[in-house]
Amino acid sequence: MKRDELGDLMAFLAVCEERSFTRAAARLGTSQSSLSHTVKRLEERLDLRLLTRTTRNVSPTLAGEQLAATLRPAFDDIEARLSSLNEMRAKPAGLVRLTTSRHAATEILWPRLNPVLAEHPDVELEINVEQRMVDIVEERFDAGVRLGESVEKDMIAVRIGPDLRMLTVGAPEYFAAHGRPETPHDLTEHNCINLRLPTLGGLYAWEYERDGKPLNVRVEGQLTSNDVDVIVQACLDGRGLCCLPDYHLNGYLQDGRLEAVLKDFSPPFPGYHMYYPSRRQASPAFQLILRALRYRD
């Protein structure tokens, strides 16, 4: 149905309910002559007489009564649904879908969003844990969560976590037996535990920086794994050095089971960001999630 045809039906129903072109025109905010023309156009299109007009009043014909009886519940339903949408605008409700890494999901998203769900029972949340980079537009996610340097430039990015650092660490017994590297180049003399990247399948090149310039080092060693927990355990057991984000290592550094080296070559980098397309119309539920996750120092 075309938009003007729907308007004609609404105009007819108003005249039928008011029993007057004058009152119906005032209700619709139009002129009496324009309203009369609209109803006449509808009658011509249907090839039916819908209204009986006299000098004193207007009344529906039998066909008009039947059409009005059909239109009233239909328009009432539309009005109710529009009212429901207006309520959604005022009260957060509906589904928000997020794609993220496992660490961000467990350490940032869930702790902050758990109370949001408790306070807003009409908000639904899907947290999809993926190691790969996801096209959030193609796969219909509302937003993604990744490290700041991994976010595409055409996305809006909101910081949800502190800066991070890659740390090179080893167990005290390893350093006692093999010494400590003083520069990244010294790593060629050490047994290093390699990380197999889960997304691309290649080995992670250990990243450092000297005088503001990047310095990546390809290391070698007895063990390679695509699982961070395996790498950390091997490092704790003294099997070699590893280089991982600080959030995997902080607890072990604090209790002395691991020690960090080359810290002067490891500056901080942007932590987790929530990103989403700039063209999207954010729902109240999405805005609620975004406010809860936004990082504040």
mmCIF file of C-alpha atoms in Angstrom:
data_model
loop_
_atom_site.group_PDB
_atom_site.id
_atom_site.type_symbol
_atom_site.label_atom_id
_atom_site.label_comp_id
_atom_site.label_asym_id
_atom_site.label_seq_id
_atom_site.Cartn_x
_atom_site.Cartn_y
_atom_site.Cartn_z
ATOM 1 C CA MET A 1 0.000 0.000 0.000
ATOM 2 C CA LYS A 2 1.266 3.443 -0.921
ATOM 3 C CA ARG A 3 1.662 6.129 1.734
ATOM 4 C CA ASP A 4 -1.092 8.373 0.259
ATOM 5 C CA GLU A 5 -3.506 5.407 0.217
ATOM 6 C CA LEU A 6 -2.942 4.866 3.940
ATOM 7 C CA GLY A 7 -3.538 8.569 4.494
ATOM 8 C CA ASP A 8 -6.819 8.382 2.570
ATOM 9 C CA LEU A 9 -8.014 5.551 4.811
ATOM 10 C CA MET A 10 -7.113 7.496 7.956
ATOM 11 C CA ALA A 11 -8.967 10.535 6.610
ATOM 12 C CA PHE A 12 -12.073 8.474 5.837
ATOM 13 C CA LEU A 13 -12.067 6.920 9.309
ATOM 14 C CA ALA A 14 -11.840 10.349 10.940
ATOM 15 C CA VAL A 15 -14.867 11.597 8.975
ATOM 16 C CA CYS A 16 -16.761 8.412 9.780
ATOM 17 C CA GLU A 17 -16.062 8.750 13.500
ATOM 18 C CA GLU A 18 -16.770 12.489 13.679
ATOM 19 C CA ARG A 19 -19.813 12.340 11.361
ATOM 20 C CA SER A 20 -18.668 15.711 10.074
ATOM 21 C CA PHE A 21 -16.121 16.953 7.546
ATOM 22 C CA THR A 22 -15.659 20.117 9.609
ATOM 23 C CA ARG A 23 -14.806 18.338 12.872
ATOM 24 C CA ALA A 24 -12.692 15.725 11.094
ATOM 25 C CA ALA A 25 -10.730 18.428 9.289
ATOM 26 C CA ALA A 26 -10.038 20.179 12.598
ATOM 27 C CA ARG A 27 -8.935 16.877 14.150
ATOM 28 C CA LEU A 28 -6.548 16.126 11.292
ATOM 29 C CA GLY A 29 -5.300 19.689 10.927
ATOM 30 C CA THR A 30 -6.378 20.068 7.319
ATOM 31 C CA SER A 31 -9.008 21.980 5.375
ATOM 32 C CA GLN A 32 -12.571 20.761 4.848
ATOM 33 C CA SER A 33 -12.241 20.969 1.072
ATOM 34 C CA SER A 34 -8.995 18.986 1.079
ATOM 35 C CA LEU A 35 -10.555 16.329 3.286
ATOM 36 C CA SER A 36 -13.607 16.087 1.027
ATOM 37 C CA HIS A 37 -11.345 15.648 -1.993
ATOM 38 C CA THR A 38 -9.384 12.906 -0.201
ATOM 39 C CA VAL A 39 -12.505 10.890 0.632
ATOM 40 C CA LYS A 40 -13.855 11.327 -2.888
ATOM 41 C CA ARG A 41 -10.545 10.033 -4.281
ATOM 42 C CA LEU A 42 -10.785 6.964 -2.026
ATOM 43 C CA GLU A 43 -14.353 6.274 -3.179
ATOM 44 C CA GLU A 44 -13.282 6.529 -6.817
ATOM 45 C CA ARG A 45 -10.370 4.178 -6.275
ATOM 46 C CA LEU A 46 -12.571 1.596 -4.540
ATOM 47 C CA ASP A 47 -15.475 2.264 -6.904
ATOM 48 C CA LEU A 48 -17.752 2.364 -3.848
ATOM 49 C CA ARG A 49 -19.756 5.029 -2.121
ATOM 50 C CA LEU A 50 -18.544 5.149 1.469
ATOM 51 C CA LEU A 51 -20.351 8.176 2.904
ATOM 52 C CA THR A 52 -23.821 9.650 2.581
ATOM 53 C CA ARG A 53 -23.633 13.405 2.675
ATOM 54 C CA THR A 54 -26.541 15.701 3.573
ATOM 55 C CA THR A 55 -26.664 19.362 4.421
ATOM 56 C CA ARG A 56 -26.770 18.518 8.121
ATOM 57 C CA ASN A 57 -24.586 15.477 8.633
ATOM 58 C CA VAL A 58 -22.418 12.767 7.156
ATOM 59 C CA SER A 59 -23.031 9.063 7.733
ATOM 60 C CA PRO A 60 -21.323 5.941 6.422
ATOM 61 C CA THR A 61 -22.970 3.673 3.887
ATOM 62 C CA LEU A 62 -23.066 -0.080 4.512
ATOM 63 C CA ALA A 63 -19.764 -0.414 2.649
ATOM 64 C CA GLY A 64 -18.415 2.508 4.677
ATOM 65 C CA GLU A 65 -19.453 0.842 7.939
ATOM 66 C CA GLN A 66 -17.709 -2.376 6.958
ATOM 67 C CA LEU A 67 -14.542 -0.546 5.959
ATOM 68 C CA ALA A 68 -14.554 1.475 9.198
ATOM 69 C CA ALA A 69 -15.030 -1.714 11.232
ATOM 70 C CA THR A 70 -11.944 -3.152 9.524
ATOM 71 C CA LEU A 71 -9.833 -0.028 9.925
ATOM 72 C CA ARG A 72 -10.537 0.738 13.602
ATOM 73 C CA PRO A 73 -8.799 -2.325 15.147
ATOM 74 C CA ALA A 74 -5.982 -2.098 12.603
ATOM 75 C CA PHE A 75 -5.225 1.535 13.442
ATOM 76 C CA ASP A 76 -5.673 0.842 17.152
ATOM 77 C CA ASP A 77 -3.042 -1.880 16.875
ATOM 78 C CA ILE A 78 -0.675 0.465 15.027
ATOM 79 C CA GLU A 79 -1.173 3.119 17.695
ATOM 80 C CA ALA A 80 -0.489 0.595 20.454
ATOM 81 C CA ARG A 81 2.700 -0.569 18.776
ATOM 82 C CA LEU A 82 3.890 3.005 18.294
ATOM 83 C CA SER A 83 3.193 3.644 21.954
ATOM 84 C CA SER A 84 5.269 0.592 22.817
ATOM 85 C CA LEU A 85 8.138 1.950 20.726
ATOM 86 C CA ASN A 86 7.918 5.260 22.555
ATOM 87 C CA GLU A 87 8.176 3.389 25.851
ATOM 88 C CA MET A 88 11.284 1.623 24.559
ATOM 89 C CA ARG A 89 12.797 5.008 23.806
ATOM 90 C CA ALA A 90 12.300 6.026 27.420
ATOM 91 C CA LYS A 91 13.131 2.670 29.025
ATOM 92 C CA PRO A 92 16.124 0.587 27.848
ATOM 93 C CA ALA A 93 14.952 -2.707 26.385
ATOM 94 C CA GLY A 94 15.912 -5.214 23.728
ATOM 95 C CA LEU A 95 18.968 -7.189 22.653
ATOM 96 C CA VAL A 96 22.549 -5.874 22.444
ATOM 97 C CA ARG A 97 25.063 -8.179 20.707
ATOM 98 C CA LEU A 98 28.786 -7.821 21.406
ATOM 99 C CA THR A 99 31.811 -9.655 20.030
ATOM 100 C CA THR A 100 34.973 -9.684 22.131
ATOM 101 C CA SER A 101 38.031 -11.606 23.276
ATOM 102 C CA ARG A 102 37.866 -13.960 26.239
ATOM 103 C CA HIS A 103 39.904 -11.801 28.594
ATOM 104 C CA ALA A 104 37.880 -8.653 27.883
ATOM 105 C CA ALA A 105 34.656 -10.634 28.318
ATOM 106 C CA THR A 106 35.558 -12.042 31.739
ATOM 107 C CA GLU A 107 37.604 -9.179 33.191
ATOM 108 C CA ILE A 108 35.842 -6.073 31.838
ATOM 109 C CA LEU A 109 32.466 -6.740 30.207
ATOM 110 C CA TRP A 110 30.838 -9.137 32.637
ATOM 111 C CA PRO A 111 31.851 -7.410 35.907
ATOM 112 C CA ARG A 112 30.445 -4.096 34.644
ATOM 113 C CA LEU A 113 27.395 -5.421 32.816
ATOM 114 C CA ASN A 114 26.199 -7.886 35.440
ATOM 115 C CA PRO A 115 24.663 -5.087 37.567
ATOM 116 C CA VAL A 116 23.200 -3.493 34.433
ATOM 117 C CA LEU A 117 21.244 -6.657 33.650
ATOM 118 C CA ALA A 118 20.100 -6.920 37.259
ATOM 119 C CA GLU A 119 18.777 -3.356 37.218
ATOM 120 C CA HIS A 120 17.235 -3.504 33.732
ATOM 121 C CA PRO A 121 15.408 -6.822 33.237
ATOM 122 C CA ASP A 122 14.161 -5.806 29.772
ATOM 123 C CA VAL A 123 17.715 -5.521 28.430
ATOM 124 C CA GLU A 124 19.123 -8.664 26.820
ATOM 125 C CA LEU A 125 22.837 -9.179 26.207
ATOM 126 C CA GLU A 126 24.758 -11.546 23.949
ATOM 127 C CA ILE A 127 28.532 -11.757 24.475
ATOM 128 C CA ASN A 128 30.185 -13.665 21.652
ATOM 129 C CA VAL A 129 33.787 -14.648 22.447
ATOM 130 C CA GLU A 130 36.018 -14.810 19.370
ATOM 131 C CA GLN A 131 39.770 -14.692 18.882
ATOM 132 C CA ARG A 132 39.371 -13.695 15.233
ATOM 133 C CA MET A 133 38.541 -10.198 14.091
ATOM 134 C CA VAL A 134 34.831 -10.023 13.280
ATOM 135 C CA ASP A 135 33.065 -7.841 10.718
ATOM 136 C CA ILE A 136 30.446 -6.477 13.115
ATOM 137 C CA VAL A 137 28.334 -4.983 10.328
ATOM 138 C CA GLU A 138 28.191 -8.151 8.226
ATOM 139 C CA GLU A 139 27.586 -10.411 11.236
ATOM 140 C CA ARG A 140 25.046 -8.018 12.773
ATOM 141 C CA PHE A 141 26.761 -7.242 16.042
ATOM 142 C CA ASP A 142 25.955 -3.954 17.723
ATOM 143 C CA ALA A 143 29.577 -3.457 18.720
ATOM 144 C CA GLY A 144 32.923 -5.158 19.103
ATOM 145 C CA VAL A 145 35.588 -5.014 21.806
ATOM 146 C CA ARG A 146 39.247 -5.159 20.810
ATOM 147 C CA LEU A 147 42.559 -3.486 21.573
ATOM 148 C CA GLY A 148 42.631 0.122 20.451
ATOM 149 C CA GLU A 149 45.278 -0.422 17.788
ATOM 150 C CA SER A 150 43.150 -3.142 16.155
ATOM 151 C CA VAL A 151 40.069 -0.975 15.596
ATOM 152 C CA GLU A 152 39.334 0.141 12.026
ATOM 153 C CA LYS A 153 39.574 3.882 11.435
ATOM 154 C CA ASP A 154 36.005 4.152 10.116
ATOM 155 C CA MET A 155 34.578 3.016 13.463
ATOM 156 C CA ILE A 156 33.685 5.025 16.530
ATOM 157 C CA ALA A 157 35.947 3.745 19.323
ATOM 158 C CA VAL A 158 35.282 4.287 23.033
ATOM 159 C CA ARG A 159 37.923 3.390 25.573
ATOM 160 C CA ILE A 160 36.724 0.817 28.117
ATOM 161 C CA GLY A 161 39.984 -0.210 29.769
ATOM 162 C CA PRO A 162 43.408 1.152 30.837
ATOM 163 C CA ASP A 163 46.538 1.152 28.717
ATOM 164 C CA LEU A 164 48.394 -2.163 28.562
ATOM 165 C CA ARG A 165 52.001 -3.285 28.202
ATOM 166 C CA MET A 166 53.677 -6.298 26.689
ATOM 167 C CA LEU A 167 56.013 -7.696 29.327
ATOM 168 C CA THR A 168 58.929 -10.066 28.913
ATOM 169 C CA VAL A 169 59.166 -12.306 31.956
ATOM 170 C CA GLY A 170 60.883 -15.365 33.340
ATOM 171 C CA ALA A 171 61.067 -17.392 36.525
ATOM 172 C CA PRO A 172 63.789 -16.494 39.059
ATOM 173 C CA GLU A 173 65.405 -19.923 38.620
ATOM 174 C CA TYR A 174 65.643 -19.367 34.865
ATOM 175 C CA PHE A 175 67.458 -16.067 35.346
ATOM 176 C CA ALA A 176 69.737 -17.668 37.946
ATOM 177 C CA ALA A 177 70.780 -20.290 35.385
ATOM 178 C CA HIS A 178 70.874 -18.210 32.187
ATOM 179 C CA GLY A 179 71.246 -14.559 33.158
ATOM 180 C CA ARG A 180 69.066 -11.607 32.133
ATOM 181 C CA PRO A 181 68.806 -10.049 28.678
ATOM 182 C CA GLU A 182 69.812 -6.376 28.723
ATOM 183 C CA THR A 183 68.488 -5.503 25.262
ATOM 184 C CA PRO A 184 65.946 -7.162 22.930
ATOM 185 C CA HIS A 185 68.805 -8.438 20.756
ATOM 186 C CA ASP A 186 70.081 -10.505 23.704
ATOM 187 C CA LEU A 187 66.951 -12.653 23.391
ATOM 188 C CA THR A 188 68.664 -14.622 20.600
ATOM 189 C CA GLU A 189 70.796 -16.187 23.353
ATOM 190 C CA HIS A 190 67.761 -17.263 25.413
ATOM 191 C CA ASN A 191 65.192 -20.035 25.308
ATOM 192 C CA CYS A 192 61.990 -18.179 24.399
ATOM 193 C CA ILE A 193 58.466 -19.573 24.408
ATOM 194 C CA ASN A 194 56.710 -18.621 21.174
ATOM 195 C CA LEU A 195 53.031 -17.739 20.817
ATOM 196 C CA ARG A 196 51.231 -19.067 17.754
ATOM 197 C CA LEU A 197 48.682 -16.392 16.794
ATOM 198 C CA PRO A 198 45.167 -17.884 16.772
ATOM 199 C CA THR A 199 43.886 -15.578 14.024
ATOM 200 C CA LEU A 200 46.640 -15.600 11.399
ATOM 201 C CA GLY A 201 48.494 -18.755 12.408
ATOM 202 C CA GLY A 202 51.924 -17.091 12.377
ATOM 203 C CA LEU A 203 54.270 -16.617 15.315
ATOM 204 C CA TYR A 204 53.998 -13.448 17.359
ATOM 205 C CA ALA A 205 57.064 -11.235 16.823
ATOM 206 C CA TRP A 206 58.047 -9.864 20.218
ATOM 207 C CA GLU A 207 57.464 -6.116 20.098
ATOM 208 C CA TYR A 208 59.745 -3.501 21.634
ATOM 209 C CA GLU A 209 60.555 0.138 21.100
ATOM 210 C CA ARG A 210 63.799 2.130 21.139
ATOM 211 C CA ASP A 211 63.844 5.936 20.914
ATOM 212 C CA GLY A 212 60.252 5.915 19.712
ATOM 213 C CA LYS A 213 60.973 3.444 16.888
ATOM 214 C CA PRO A 214 59.496 -0.078 16.821
ATOM 215 C CA LEU A 215 61.846 -3.002 17.242
ATOM 216 C CA ASN A 216 60.398 -6.462 16.603
ATOM 217 C CA VAL A 217 62.392 -9.556 17.444
ATOM 218 C CA ARG A 218 61.865 -13.077 16.130
ATOM 219 C CA VAL A 219 62.773 -15.421 18.948
ATOM 220 C CA GLU A 220 63.421 -19.153 19.142
ATOM 221 C CA GLY A 221 63.000 -21.820 21.782
ATOM 222 C CA GLN A 222 61.894 -25.336 22.568
ATOM 223 C CA LEU A 223 58.196 -24.603 23.054
ATOM 224 C CA THR A 224 55.507 -22.998 20.877
ATOM 225 C CA SER A 225 51.824 -22.842 21.791
ATOM 226 C CA ASN A 226 48.674 -21.034 20.739
ATOM 227 C CA ASP A 227 47.395 -21.154 24.340
ATOM 228 C CA VAL A 228 48.439 -18.432 26.776
ATOM 229 C CA ASP A 229 47.856 -20.599 29.862
ATOM 230 C CA VAL A 230 50.280 -23.226 28.551
ATOM 231 C CA ILE A 231 52.899 -20.558 27.860
ATOM 232 C CA VAL A 232 52.556 -18.997 31.319
ATOM 233 C CA GLN A 233 52.809 -22.376 33.030
ATOM 234 C CA ALA A 234 55.930 -23.278 31.060
ATOM 235 C CA CYS A 235 57.446 -19.938 32.019
ATOM 236 C CA LEU A 236 56.592 -20.533 35.686
ATOM 237 C CA ASP A 237 58.287 -23.932 35.421
ATOM 238 C CA GLY A 238 61.506 -22.250 34.272
ATOM 239 C CA ARG A 239 61.396 -23.532 30.701
ATOM 240 C CA GLY A 240 62.113 -20.127 29.177
ATOM 241 C CA LEU A 241 61.060 -16.510 28.745
ATOM 242 C CA CYS A 242 57.694 -15.368 27.446
ATOM 243 C CA CYS A 243 56.289 -12.071 26.208
ATOM 244 C CA LEU A 244 52.606 -11.459 26.904
ATOM 245 C CA PRO A 245 50.186 -8.651 27.847
ATOM 246 C CA ASP A 246 50.635 -7.572 31.448
ATOM 247 C CA TYR A 247 47.144 -8.681 32.502
ATOM 248 C CA HIS A 248 48.204 -12.307 32.076
ATOM 249 C CA LEU A 249 51.243 -11.795 34.287
ATOM 250 C CA ASN A 250 50.536 -9.207 37.003
ATOM 251 C CA GLY A 251 49.535 -11.715 39.691
ATOM 252 C CA TYR A 252 52.708 -13.764 39.189
ATOM 253 C CA LEU A 253 54.874 -10.620 39.202
ATOM 254 C CA GLN A 254 53.322 -9.501 42.464
ATOM 255 C CA ASP A 255 54.001 -12.779 44.255
ATOM 256 C CA GLY A 256 57.537 -13.056 42.827
ATOM 257 C CA ARG A 257 56.991 -16.222 40.814
ATOM 258 C CA LEU A 258 57.898 -14.288 37.665
ATOM 259 C CA GLU A 259 60.212 -11.323 37.099
ATOM 260 C CA ALA A 260 60.079 -8.788 34.252
ATOM 261 C CA VAL A 261 63.014 -7.717 32.071
ATOM 262 C CA LEU A 262 63.435 -5.190 29.229
ATOM 263 C CA LYS A 263 60.753 -2.919 30.714
ATOM 264 C CA ASP A 264 62.486 0.181 29.323
ATOM 265 C CA PHE A 265 61.871 -1.223 25.831
ATOM 266 C CA SER A 266 58.175 -1.925 26.462
ATOM 267 C CA PRO A 267 56.036 1.259 26.456
ATOM 268 C CA PRO A 268 52.278 1.130 27.099
ATOM 269 C CA PHE A 269 49.779 0.832 24.241
ATOM 270 C CA PRO A 270 46.022 1.512 23.959
ATOM 271 C CA GLY A 271 43.940 -1.021 25.860
ATOM 272 C CA TYR A 272 40.455 -2.324 25.148
ATOM 273 C CA HIS A 273 38.021 -0.189 23.173
ATOM 274 C CA MET A 274 34.391 -0.735 22.264
ATOM 275 C CA TYR A 275 33.824 0.107 18.611
ATOM 276 C CA TYR A 276 30.730 0.450 16.454
ATOM 277 C CA PRO A 277 29.716 1.964 13.078
ATOM 278 C CA SER A 278 29.250 5.703 13.065
ATOM 279 C CA ARG A 279 26.102 5.410 10.950
ATOM 280 C CA ARG A 280 24.139 3.329 13.463
ATOM 281 C CA GLN A 281 21.206 4.735 15.445
ATOM 282 C CA ALA A 282 21.990 3.770 19.020
ATOM 283 C CA SER A 283 19.100 2.282 20.998
ATOM 284 C CA PRO A 284 18.588 3.177 24.676
ATOM 285 C CA ALA A 285 19.784 -0.320 25.601
ATOM 286 C CA PHE A 286 22.990 0.151 23.603
ATOM 287 C CA GLN A 287 23.590 3.576 25.150
ATOM 288 C CA LEU A 288 23.134 2.030 28.593
ATOM 289 C CA ILE A 289 25.742 -0.653 27.828
ATOM 290 C CA LEU A 290 28.131 1.953 26.445
ATOM 291 C CA ARG A 291 27.841 4.162 29.528
ATOM 292 C CA ALA A 292 28.485 1.194 31.820
ATOM 293 C CA LEU A 293 31.627 0.167 29.919
ATOM 294 C CA ARG A 294 33.181 3.604 29.312
ATOM 295 C CA TYR A 295 36.557 3.752 31.062
ATOM 296 C CA ARG A 296 37.147 6.437 33.680
ATOM 297 C CA ASP A 297 40.626 6.921 35.139
#
